[in-house]
PDB file of C-alpha atoms in Angstrom:
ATOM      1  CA  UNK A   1      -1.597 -16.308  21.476  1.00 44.00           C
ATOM      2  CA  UNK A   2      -2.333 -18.534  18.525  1.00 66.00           C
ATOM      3  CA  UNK A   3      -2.736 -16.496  15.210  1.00 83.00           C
ATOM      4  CA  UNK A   4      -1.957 -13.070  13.406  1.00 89.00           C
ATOM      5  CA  UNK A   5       1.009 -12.289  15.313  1.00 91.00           C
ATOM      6  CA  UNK A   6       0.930  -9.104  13.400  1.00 94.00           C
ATOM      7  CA  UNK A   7      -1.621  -7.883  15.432  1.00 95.00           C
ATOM      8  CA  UNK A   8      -1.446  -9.674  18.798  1.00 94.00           C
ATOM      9  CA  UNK A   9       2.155  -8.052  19.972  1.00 93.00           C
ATOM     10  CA  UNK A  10       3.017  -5.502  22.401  1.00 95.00           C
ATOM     11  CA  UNK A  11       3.769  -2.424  19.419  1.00 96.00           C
ATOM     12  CA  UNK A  12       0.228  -2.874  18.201  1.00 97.00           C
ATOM     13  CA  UNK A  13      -1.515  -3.491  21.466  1.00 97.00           C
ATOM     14  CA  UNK A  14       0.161  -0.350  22.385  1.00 98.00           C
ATOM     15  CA  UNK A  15      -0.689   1.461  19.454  1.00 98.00           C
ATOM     16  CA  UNK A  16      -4.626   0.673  20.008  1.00 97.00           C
ATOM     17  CA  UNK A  17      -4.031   1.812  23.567  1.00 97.00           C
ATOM     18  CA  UNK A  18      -2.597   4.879  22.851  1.00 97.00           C
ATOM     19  CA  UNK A  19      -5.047   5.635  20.155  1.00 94.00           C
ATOM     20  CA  UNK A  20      -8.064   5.434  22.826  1.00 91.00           C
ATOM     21  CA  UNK A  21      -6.205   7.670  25.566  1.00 93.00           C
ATOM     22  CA  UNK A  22      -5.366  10.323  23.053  1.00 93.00           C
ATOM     23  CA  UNK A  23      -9.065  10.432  21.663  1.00 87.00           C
ATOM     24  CA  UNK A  24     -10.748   9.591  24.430  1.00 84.00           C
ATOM     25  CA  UNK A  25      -8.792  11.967  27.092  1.00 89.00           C
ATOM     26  CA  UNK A  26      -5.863  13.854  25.646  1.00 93.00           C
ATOM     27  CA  UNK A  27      -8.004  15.462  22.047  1.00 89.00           C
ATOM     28  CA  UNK A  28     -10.101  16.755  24.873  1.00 86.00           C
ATOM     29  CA  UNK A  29      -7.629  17.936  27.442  1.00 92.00           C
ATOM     30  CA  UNK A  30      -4.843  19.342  24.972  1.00 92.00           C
ATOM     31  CA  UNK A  31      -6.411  20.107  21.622  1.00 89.00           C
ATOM     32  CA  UNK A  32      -4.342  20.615  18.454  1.00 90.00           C
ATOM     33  CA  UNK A  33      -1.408  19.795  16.435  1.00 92.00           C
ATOM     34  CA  UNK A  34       0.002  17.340  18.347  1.00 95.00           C
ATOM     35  CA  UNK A  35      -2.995  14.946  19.341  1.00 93.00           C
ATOM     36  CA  UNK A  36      -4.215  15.070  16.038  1.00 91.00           C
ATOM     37  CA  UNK A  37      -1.674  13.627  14.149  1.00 96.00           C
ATOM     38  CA  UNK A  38      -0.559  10.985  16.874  1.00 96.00           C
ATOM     39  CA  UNK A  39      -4.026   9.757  16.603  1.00 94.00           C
ATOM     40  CA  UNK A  40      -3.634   9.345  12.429  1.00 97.00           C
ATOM     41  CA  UNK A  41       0.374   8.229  12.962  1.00 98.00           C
ATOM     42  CA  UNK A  42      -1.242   5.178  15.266  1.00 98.00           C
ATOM     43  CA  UNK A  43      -3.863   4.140  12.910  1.00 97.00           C
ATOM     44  CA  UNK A  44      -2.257   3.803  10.385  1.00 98.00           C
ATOM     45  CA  UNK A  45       0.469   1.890  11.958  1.00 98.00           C
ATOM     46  CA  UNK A  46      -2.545  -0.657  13.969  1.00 98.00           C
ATOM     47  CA  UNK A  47      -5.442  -0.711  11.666  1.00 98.00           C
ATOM     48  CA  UNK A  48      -3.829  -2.585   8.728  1.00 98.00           C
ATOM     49  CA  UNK A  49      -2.670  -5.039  11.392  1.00 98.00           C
ATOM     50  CA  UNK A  50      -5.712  -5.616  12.806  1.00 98.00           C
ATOM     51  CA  UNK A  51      -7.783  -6.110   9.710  1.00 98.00           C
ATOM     52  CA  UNK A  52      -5.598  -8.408   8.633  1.00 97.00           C
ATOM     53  CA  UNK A  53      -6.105 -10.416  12.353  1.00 96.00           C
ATOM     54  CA  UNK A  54      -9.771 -10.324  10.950  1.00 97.00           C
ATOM     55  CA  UNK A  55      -9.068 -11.631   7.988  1.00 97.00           C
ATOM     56  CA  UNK A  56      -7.353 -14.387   9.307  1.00 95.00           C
ATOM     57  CA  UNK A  57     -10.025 -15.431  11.392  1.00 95.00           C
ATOM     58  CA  UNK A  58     -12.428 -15.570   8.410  1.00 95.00           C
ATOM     59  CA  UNK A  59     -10.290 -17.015   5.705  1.00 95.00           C
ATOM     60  CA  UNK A  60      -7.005 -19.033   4.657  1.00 92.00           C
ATOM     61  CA  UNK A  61      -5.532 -16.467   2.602  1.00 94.00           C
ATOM     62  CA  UNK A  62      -1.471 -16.203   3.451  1.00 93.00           C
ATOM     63  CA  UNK A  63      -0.111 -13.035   5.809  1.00 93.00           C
ATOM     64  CA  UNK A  64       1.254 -11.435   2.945  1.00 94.00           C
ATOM     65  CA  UNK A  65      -2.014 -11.298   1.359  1.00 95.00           C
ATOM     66  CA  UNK A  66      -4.478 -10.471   4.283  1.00 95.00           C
ATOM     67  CA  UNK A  67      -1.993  -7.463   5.379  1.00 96.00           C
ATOM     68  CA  UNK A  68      -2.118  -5.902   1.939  1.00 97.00           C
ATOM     69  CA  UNK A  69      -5.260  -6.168   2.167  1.00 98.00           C
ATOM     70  CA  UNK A  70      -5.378  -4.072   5.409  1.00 98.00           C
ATOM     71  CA  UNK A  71      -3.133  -1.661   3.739  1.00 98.00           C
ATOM     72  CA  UNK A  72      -5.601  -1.128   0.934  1.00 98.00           C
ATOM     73  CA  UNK A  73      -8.181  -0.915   3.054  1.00 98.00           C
ATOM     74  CA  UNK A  74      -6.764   1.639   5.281  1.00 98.00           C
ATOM     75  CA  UNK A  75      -5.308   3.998   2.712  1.00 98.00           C
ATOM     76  CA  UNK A  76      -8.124   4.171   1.129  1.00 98.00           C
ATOM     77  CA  UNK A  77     -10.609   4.716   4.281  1.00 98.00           C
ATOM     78  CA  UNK A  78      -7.971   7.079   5.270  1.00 98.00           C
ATOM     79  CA  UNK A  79      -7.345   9.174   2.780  1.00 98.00           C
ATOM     80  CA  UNK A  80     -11.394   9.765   2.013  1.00 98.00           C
ATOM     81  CA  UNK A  81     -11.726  10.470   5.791  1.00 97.00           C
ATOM     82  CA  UNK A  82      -8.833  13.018   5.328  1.00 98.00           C
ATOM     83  CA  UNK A  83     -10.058  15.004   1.635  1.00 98.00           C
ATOM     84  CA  UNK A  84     -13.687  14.350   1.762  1.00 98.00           C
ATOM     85  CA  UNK A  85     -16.187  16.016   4.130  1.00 97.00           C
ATOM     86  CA  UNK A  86     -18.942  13.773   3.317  1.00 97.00           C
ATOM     87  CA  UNK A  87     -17.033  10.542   4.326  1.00 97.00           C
ATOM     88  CA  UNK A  88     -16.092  12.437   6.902  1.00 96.00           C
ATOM     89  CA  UNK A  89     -19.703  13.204   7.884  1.00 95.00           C
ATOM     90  CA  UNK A  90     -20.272   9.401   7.687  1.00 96.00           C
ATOM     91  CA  UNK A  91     -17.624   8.011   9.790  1.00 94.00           C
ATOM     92  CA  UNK A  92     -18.445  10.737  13.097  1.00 93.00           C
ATOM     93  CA  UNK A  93     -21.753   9.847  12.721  1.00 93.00           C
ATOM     94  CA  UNK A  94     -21.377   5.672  12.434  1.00 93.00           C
ATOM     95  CA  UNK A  95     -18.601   6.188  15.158  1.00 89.00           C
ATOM     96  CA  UNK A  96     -20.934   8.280  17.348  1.00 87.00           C
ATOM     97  CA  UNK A  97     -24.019   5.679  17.072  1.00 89.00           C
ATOM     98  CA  UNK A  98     -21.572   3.106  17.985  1.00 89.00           C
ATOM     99  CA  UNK A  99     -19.700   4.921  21.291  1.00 85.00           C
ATOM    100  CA  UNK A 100     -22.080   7.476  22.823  1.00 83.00           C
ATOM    101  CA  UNK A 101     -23.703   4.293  24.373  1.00 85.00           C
ATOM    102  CA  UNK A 102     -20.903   3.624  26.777  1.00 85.00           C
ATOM    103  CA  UNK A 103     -20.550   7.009  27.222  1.00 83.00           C
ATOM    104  CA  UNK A 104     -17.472   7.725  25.333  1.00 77.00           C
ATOM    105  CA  UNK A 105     -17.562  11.491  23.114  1.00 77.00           C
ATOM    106  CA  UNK A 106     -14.540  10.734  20.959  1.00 76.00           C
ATOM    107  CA  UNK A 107     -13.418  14.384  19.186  1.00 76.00           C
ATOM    108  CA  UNK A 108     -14.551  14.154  15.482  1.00 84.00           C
ATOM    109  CA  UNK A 109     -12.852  13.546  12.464  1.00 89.00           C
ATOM    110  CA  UNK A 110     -10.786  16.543  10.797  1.00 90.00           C
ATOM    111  CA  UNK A 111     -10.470  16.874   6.949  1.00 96.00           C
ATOM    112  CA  UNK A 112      -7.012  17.976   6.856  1.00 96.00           C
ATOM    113  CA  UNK A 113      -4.666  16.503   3.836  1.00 97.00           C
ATOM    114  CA  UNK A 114      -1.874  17.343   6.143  1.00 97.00           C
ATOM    115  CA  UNK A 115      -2.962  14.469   7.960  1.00 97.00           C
ATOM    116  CA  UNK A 116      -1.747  12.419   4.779  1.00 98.00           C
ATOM    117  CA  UNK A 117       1.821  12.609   6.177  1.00 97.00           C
ATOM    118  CA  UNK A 118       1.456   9.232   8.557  1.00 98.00           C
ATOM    119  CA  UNK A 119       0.665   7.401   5.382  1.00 98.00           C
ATOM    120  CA  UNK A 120       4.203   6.317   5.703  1.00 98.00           C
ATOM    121  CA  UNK A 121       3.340   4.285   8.863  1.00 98.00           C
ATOM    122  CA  UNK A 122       1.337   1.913   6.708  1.00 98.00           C
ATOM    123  CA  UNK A 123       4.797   1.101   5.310  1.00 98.00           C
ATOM    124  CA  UNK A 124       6.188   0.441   8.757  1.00 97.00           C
ATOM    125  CA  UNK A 125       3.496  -1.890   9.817  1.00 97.00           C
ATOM    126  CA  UNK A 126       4.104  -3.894   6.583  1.00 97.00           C
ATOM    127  CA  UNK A 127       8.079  -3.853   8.089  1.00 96.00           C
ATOM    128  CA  UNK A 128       6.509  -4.903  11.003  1.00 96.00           C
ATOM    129  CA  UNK A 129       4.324  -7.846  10.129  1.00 95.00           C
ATOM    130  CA  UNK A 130       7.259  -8.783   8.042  1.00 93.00           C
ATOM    131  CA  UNK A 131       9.117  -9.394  10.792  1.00 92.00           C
ATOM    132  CA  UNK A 132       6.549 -10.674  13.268  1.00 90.00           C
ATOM    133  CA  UNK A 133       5.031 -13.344  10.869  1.00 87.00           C
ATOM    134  CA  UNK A 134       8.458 -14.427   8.924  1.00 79.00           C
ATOM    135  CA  UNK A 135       7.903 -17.708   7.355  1.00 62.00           C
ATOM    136  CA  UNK A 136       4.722 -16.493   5.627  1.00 59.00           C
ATOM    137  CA  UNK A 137       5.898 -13.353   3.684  1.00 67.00           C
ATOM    138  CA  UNK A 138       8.627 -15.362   2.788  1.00 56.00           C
ATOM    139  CA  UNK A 139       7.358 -18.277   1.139  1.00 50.00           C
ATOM    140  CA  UNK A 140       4.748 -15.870  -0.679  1.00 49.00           C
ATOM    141  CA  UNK A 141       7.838 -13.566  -2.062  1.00 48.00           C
ATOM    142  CA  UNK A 142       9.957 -17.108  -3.120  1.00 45.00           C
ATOM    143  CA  UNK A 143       6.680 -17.483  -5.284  1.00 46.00           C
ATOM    144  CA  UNK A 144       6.998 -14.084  -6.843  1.00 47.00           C
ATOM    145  CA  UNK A 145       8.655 -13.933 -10.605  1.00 46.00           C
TER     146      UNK A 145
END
């Protein structure tokens, strides 16, 4: 496939795969520790990724730039979803209107700041992109002082 190879791979694929079995089936069947942070270790790992495969689609900005601008955008999203109740309150109820129509009961959002320990993954999928997309982190890094 033509485009973001950050996103379109098998780890990310994987990752968004994973993500709907454990909240779709596995929050449900086996509630707790375990589920819950696999769900935040995987989005933070695909969700950069794939807003930067938006991004691409939308503008000419350079891989470097469009995945740290998924990286912003999912720390910050993130870490409000994880400390604030309110956003918290916002996203169930967006992600509710959006799913209940096919169906689909996904378990609600936690506020836990425990949760902040897959913030690392962000790093990885920057690793990760790195590697998939090549040519264009490294001509933007040549550029850098």
């Amino acid at each position: 496939m033509q485009g973001a190879p950050e996103f379109f791979g098998i780890l990310p694929l994987m990752a968004v795969g994973l993500f709907a079995l454990n909240n779709g089936v596995f929050k449900h069947a086996w509630p707790g520790w375990v589920t819950g942070k696999l769900s935040d270790i995987l989005v933070c790992f695909f969700l950069p990724l794939f807003i930067s495969a938006i991004i691409e689609r939308i503008s000419r900005l350079a891989p470097v730039a469009r995945l740290a601008i998924g990286i912003a955008i999912t720390a910050a999203v993130f870490i409000a979803l994880k400390t604030s109740a309110a956003a918290s309150t916002v996203h169930d109820a967006g992600i509710a209107t959006l799913v209940q129509r096919f169906g689909m009961f996904p378990a609600p959002n936690r506020v836990d700041t425990t949760d902040l320990c897959a913030l690392p993954m962000l790093a990885l999928a920057w690793m990760y992109a790195r590697r998939k997309v090549g040519h264009g982190f490294a001509s933007a890094e040549r550029r850098q002082p």
